Amino acid sequence: MWKEKNQNRKGKIHELSITEEILRICLEEANRAGAKRIIKIKLKIGEITNIVPECVSFYFNILSKGSIAGNAKLDIEKIPIRGKCKNCRREFFVEDFAFVCPECMSREVEMISGRELTIDFMEVQ
Amino acid sequence: MAVKIINIFTDVLEENEKIAASNREIFEKNNVFAVNLMSAPGAGKTSLIEKTIDFLKNSIKIAVLEGDITSSIDSERLEKYHIPVIQINTGGECHLNAYMVSEALPHFKFNDIDLLIIENVGNLVCPAEFKVGEDMKVMILSVPEGHDKPKKYPLMFRESRVLIINKIDLKDFCDTDLEVLKKNALEINPSLEIFEVSCKTGAGIEEWSNFLVRKIKS
């Protein structure tokens, strides 16, 4: 039996890996633009994701210390779940995670928002 | 100094998705069907793998990638089947990501594998967030966990192609309403394929295994 052990990995919950990735992308972009300081980062987090914004902010404050993103403000916008009925084309907010069209009761509903986990823009100096 | 706006519009998980896509290419090139098996701890992932191997061992070649925070208890359980098993210990992380899977893949001899079952870390939250390159996400919910779980962990139900309701041998001892459970799950994901099984008695294993074989061959 093969065993692949990765015991050196630090224990993380997923918001930590995600926040590390946010910081990495932002620092890379800021560097490319020749920015000296990141003032604000705008994030969009969809409601069906399992990401807790407070948790991301908490980790961000710790991870960004000493970098040009230290003291940057995280502006997190929660994006509600919207669906579009494939049958009658109606767009609506999905409440209580029920993907059922309120117009024609069809279950053929496409999720058009709510799954976001994106860095929208940054304000830099 | 003037404030400048930099537009980014980047998906935070883009890097993970890129690695997942390259894992997927490896599976496709080698004709391997990959299943990402997810559930809460104790719902019966390893038991389902055992029952599936028992049922399919003469018709398809199966390999398993075991993901656990620590220990190799699950992969040791599978030793008796003499199939390729690789254990990944995440060392604390609550899910497998595409990178961890990509590190393990070179240890498999893919020309001898039809189906790779990737057993994710027991958790109904984080594994739903990270693709690993699978052809199909399958989740298990066991009867004692209750019928409210789809509403509490919607992403897992939305992302999965199959819901296996395990431990149906316990249904008379639990307050779980299976009809409500199925209704809740189908509201979140109407295209979910649902199987009621018992890894204890073997009920439903044939239906699930046959479905799996149809998917592999299609």
XYZ file of N, CA and C in Angstrom, chain A residues 15-117:
309
model
N -11.287 28.863 5.325
C -11.170 30.319 5.189
C -9.710 30.765 5.233
N -8.877 30.023 5.970
C -7.468 30.414 6.038
C -6.793 30.216 4.679
N -6.976 29.035 4.058
C -6.382 28.837 2.721
C -6.913 29.881 1.745
N -8.207 30.177 1.859
C -8.808 31.125 0.922
C -8.257 32.540 1.147
N -8.078 32.920 2.422
C -7.557 34.256 2.710
C -6.099 34.378 2.259
N -5.332 33.309 2.423
C -3.945 33.326 1.929
C -3.919 33.561 0.425
N -4.853 32.914 -0.258
C -4.925 33.045 -1.716
C -5.346 34.470 -2.105
N -6.290 35.055 -1.367
C -6.722 36.434 -1.634
C -5.519 37.378 -1.494
N -4.786 37.208 -0.400
C -3.639 38.080 -0.143
C -2.572 37.897 -1.235
N -2.325 36.643 -1.608
C -1.318 36.370 -2.646
C -1.677 37.072 -3.959
N -2.940 36.918 -4.373
C -3.366 37.532 -5.643
C -3.255 39.059 -5.560
N -3.691 39.634 -4.428
C -3.683 41.099 -4.287
C -2.257 41.654 -4.281
N -1.369 40.980 -3.570
C 0.013 41.467 -3.510
C 0.664 41.388 -4.902
N 0.354 40.316 -5.612
C 0.899 40.146 -6.959
C 0.423 41.266 -7.891
N -0.886 41.554 -7.820
C -1.464 42.606 -8.675
C -0.915 43.975 -8.297
N -0.774 44.218 -6.980
C -0.275 45.509 -6.515
C 1.168 45.699 -6.961
N 1.914 44.635 -6.867
C 3.304 44.644 -7.278
C 3.435 44.961 -8.766
N 2.603 44.304 -9.538
C 2.619 44.512 -10.985
C 2.303 45.970 -11.342
N 1.376 46.563 -10.535
C 0.979 47.951 -10.817
C 1.931 48.955 -10.170
N 2.934 48.478 -9.459
C 3.887 49.370 -8.807
C 3.298 50.125 -7.618
N 2.268 49.556 -6.996
C 1.624 50.233 -5.859
C 2.484 50.127 -4.606
N 2.390 51.155 -3.761
C 3.173 51.168 -2.515
C 2.333 50.677 -1.339
N 1.004 50.822 -1.485
C 0.144 50.478 -0.360
C -1.237 50.075 -0.886
N -1.801 49.037 -0.293
C -3.176 48.670 -0.646
C -4.101 49.269 0.405
N -5.063 50.053 -0.029
C -5.961 50.731 0.920
C -7.232 49.919 1.149
N -7.763 49.394 0.060
C -9.035 48.680 0.174
C -9.098 47.532 -0.834
N -9.709 46.447 -0.410
C -9.924 45.309 -1.320
C -11.411 44.996 -1.329
N -11.976 44.946 -2.509
C -13.403 44.652 -2.596
C -13.589 43.179 -2.996
N -14.292 42.444 -2.120
C -14.543 41.025 -2.393
C -16.034 40.781 -2.582
N -16.349 39.820 -3.413
C -17.746 39.403 -3.543
C -17.851 37.936 -3.121
N -18.706 37.675 -2.166
C -18.876 36.302 -1.688
C -20.347 35.896 -1.819
N -20.577 34.882 -2.614
C -21.949 34.414 -2.843
C -22.510 33.702 -1.618
N -23.837 33.780 -1.525
C -24.492 33.266 -0.319
C -24.472 31.744 -0.182
N -24.308 31.040 -1.314
C -24.317 29.575 -1.198
C -22.920 29.030 -0.874
N -21.897 29.877 -0.957
C -20.566 29.395 -0.584
C -20.528 29.216 0.933
N -19.544 28.458 1.366
C -19.445 28.220 2.814
C -18.420 29.149 3.453
N -18.285 30.353 2.913
C -17.247 31.257 3.401
C -17.854 32.242 4.399
N -17.250 32.321 5.575
C -17.737 33.250 6.596
C -16.914 34.543 6.489
N -17.535 35.660 6.069
C -16.782 36.903 5.859
C -15.982 37.351 7.084
N -16.564 37.219 8.277
C -15.868 37.656 9.498
C -14.569 36.867 9.681
N -14.626 35.606 9.286
C -13.472 34.726 9.418
C -12.379 35.166 8.440
N -12.778 35.510 7.220
C -11.817 35.991 6.218
C -11.170 37.278 6.719
N -11.960 38.214 7.261
C -11.419 39.485 7.764
C -10.439 39.248 8.898
N -10.793 38.338 9.777
C -9.945 38.018 10.928
C -8.568 37.520 10.463
N -8.592 36.549 9.554
C -7.324 36.010 9.048
C -6.553 37.055 8.248
N -7.301 37.861 7.491
C -6.636 38.851 6.647
C -5.812 39.820 7.499
N -6.393 40.258 8.617
C -5.681 41.196 9.492
C -4.372 40.596 10.002
N -4.396 39.314 10.294
C -3.182 38.657 10.792
C -2.163 38.460 9.656
N -2.650 37.920 8.532
C -1.739 37.556 7.439
C -1.104 38.763 6.748
N -1.840 39.885 6.715
C -1.364 41.029 5.925
C -0.371 41.905 6.691
N -0.268 41.670 7.998
C 0.646 42.485 8.828
C 2.064 42.497 8.251
N 2.639 43.681 8.161
C 4.017 43.784 7.674
C 4.126 43.834 6.165
N 3.000 43.619 5.468
C 3.035 43.709 4.000
C 2.396 45.033 3.579
N 2.415 45.326 2.288
C 1.795 46.577 1.832
C 0.260 46.509 1.928
N -0.244 45.341 2.287
C -1.698 45.222 2.485
C -2.086 45.339 3.964
N -1.070 45.499 4.830
C -1.372 45.698 6.254
C -2.258 46.931 6.395
N -3.272 46.872 7.222
C -4.246 47.964 7.422
C -5.209 48.159 6.245
N -5.097 47.337 5.224
C -6.061 47.481 4.119
C -7.455 47.131 4.624
N -8.429 47.812 4.085
C -9.813 47.544 4.499
C -10.394 46.485 3.560
N -10.956 45.453 4.156
C -11.636 44.431 3.332
C -13.103 44.805 3.235
N -13.555 45.045 2.031
C -14.965 45.377 1.839
C -15.625 44.145 1.213
N -16.386 43.429 2.029
C -16.959 42.162 1.543
C -18.452 42.331 1.260
N -18.806 42.063 0.018
C -20.216 42.145 -0.342
C -20.769 40.733 -0.472
N -21.840 40.465 0.268
C -22.509 39.160 0.166
C -23.456 39.207 -1.024
N -23.326 38.264 -1.927
C -24.180 38.252 -3.119
C -25.299 37.219 -2.928
N -26.549 37.685 -2.975
C -27.653 36.731 -2.775
C -27.774 35.743 -3.930
N -28.462 34.654 -3.666
C -28.631 33.634 -4.710
C -29.771 34.068 -5.642
N -29.457 34.169 -6.933
C -30.503 34.458 -7.913
C -30.580 33.298 -8.893
N -31.798 32.989 -9.265
C -31.993 31.904 -10.218
C -32.699 32.420 -11.458
N -32.536 31.679 -12.557
C -33.274 32.011 -13.774
C -33.965 30.740 -14.252
N -35.281 30.851 -14.411
C -36.057 29.681 -14.813
C -35.772 29.349 -16.272
N -35.411 28.099 -16.526
C -35.091 27.702 -17.898
C -36.375 27.538 -18.721
N -37.496 27.434 -18.011
C -38.771 27.230 -18.683
C -39.410 28.562 -19.098
N -39.636 29.471 -18.085
C -40.340 30.728 -18.419
C -39.403 31.935 -18.416
N -38.112 31.707 -18.194
C -37.066 32.736 -18.252
C -37.146 33.759 -17.125
N -38.032 33.568 -16.145
C -38.133 34.542 -15.062
C -36.880 34.481 -14.174
N -36.423 35.656 -13.755
C -35.307 35.730 -12.809
C -35.860 36.044 -11.427
N -35.304 35.417 -10.412
C -35.839 35.618 -9.062
C -34.781 35.317 -8.000
N -35.021 35.821 -6.770
C -34.143 35.494 -5.649
C -34.524 34.118 -5.125
N -33.532 33.279 -4.919
C -33.788 31.934 -4.400
C -33.837 32.036 -2.880
N -34.997 31.755 -2.322
C -35.096 31.827 -0.866
C -35.094 30.438 -0.249
N -34.457 30.334 0.892
C -34.406 29.078 1.620
C -33.828 27.945 0.752
N -32.941 28.316 -0.172
C -32.240 27.364 -1.041
C -33.193 26.499 -1.881
N -34.406 26.990 -2.104
C -35.350 26.225 -2.920
C -35.256 26.713 -4.364
N -34.676 25.892 -5.217
C -34.503 26.267 -6.620
C -35.765 25.885 -7.399
N -36.853 26.611 -7.115
C -38.142 26.352 -7.752
C -38.667 27.688 -8.269
N -39.059 27.748 -9.523
C -39.543 29.011 -10.101
C -40.865 29.416 -9.447
N -40.958 30.652 -8.911
C -42.199 31.079 -8.261
C -43.320 31.324 -9.276
N -42.954 31.468 -10.554
C -43.939 31.770 -11.594
C -44.601 30.480 -12.098
N -43.759 29.562 -12.603
C -44.330 28.374 -13.256
C -44.023 27.085 -12.483
N -43.376 27.233 -11.301
C -43.062 26.105 -10.421
C -42.063 25.111 -11.030
N -41.444 25.489 -12.130
C -40.454 24.581 -12.728
C -39.242 24.447 -11.809
N -38.608 23.267 -11.850
C -37.394 23.048 -11.068
C -36.149 23.189 -11.929
N -36.372 23.493 -13.187
C -35.235 23.692 -14.099
C -34.736 25.119 -13.925
N -33.964 25.318 -12.865
C -33.525 26.667 -12.526
C -32.005 26.747 -12.569
N -31.536 27.740 -13.292
C -30.087 27.939 -13.401
C -29.684 28.953 -12.327
N -28.571 28.706 -11.653
C -28.115 29.669 -10.645
C -27.297 30.740 -11.358
N -27.772 31.985 -11.338
C -27.022 33.032 -12.057
C -26.165 33.877 -11.118
N -26.411 33.811 -9.819
C -25.474 34.417 -8.865
C -25.610 33.712 -7.521
N -24.621 33.913 -6.670
C -24.666 33.293 -5.349
C -23.504 32.355 -5.086
N -22.723 32.056 -6.166
C -21.604 31.118 -6.035
C -20.270 31.878 -6.099
N -20.345 33.227 -6.054
C -19.135 34.047 -6.245
C -18.130 33.878 -5.109
N -16.877 33.961 -5.472
C -15.795 34.113 -4.502
C -14.722 34.845 -5.297
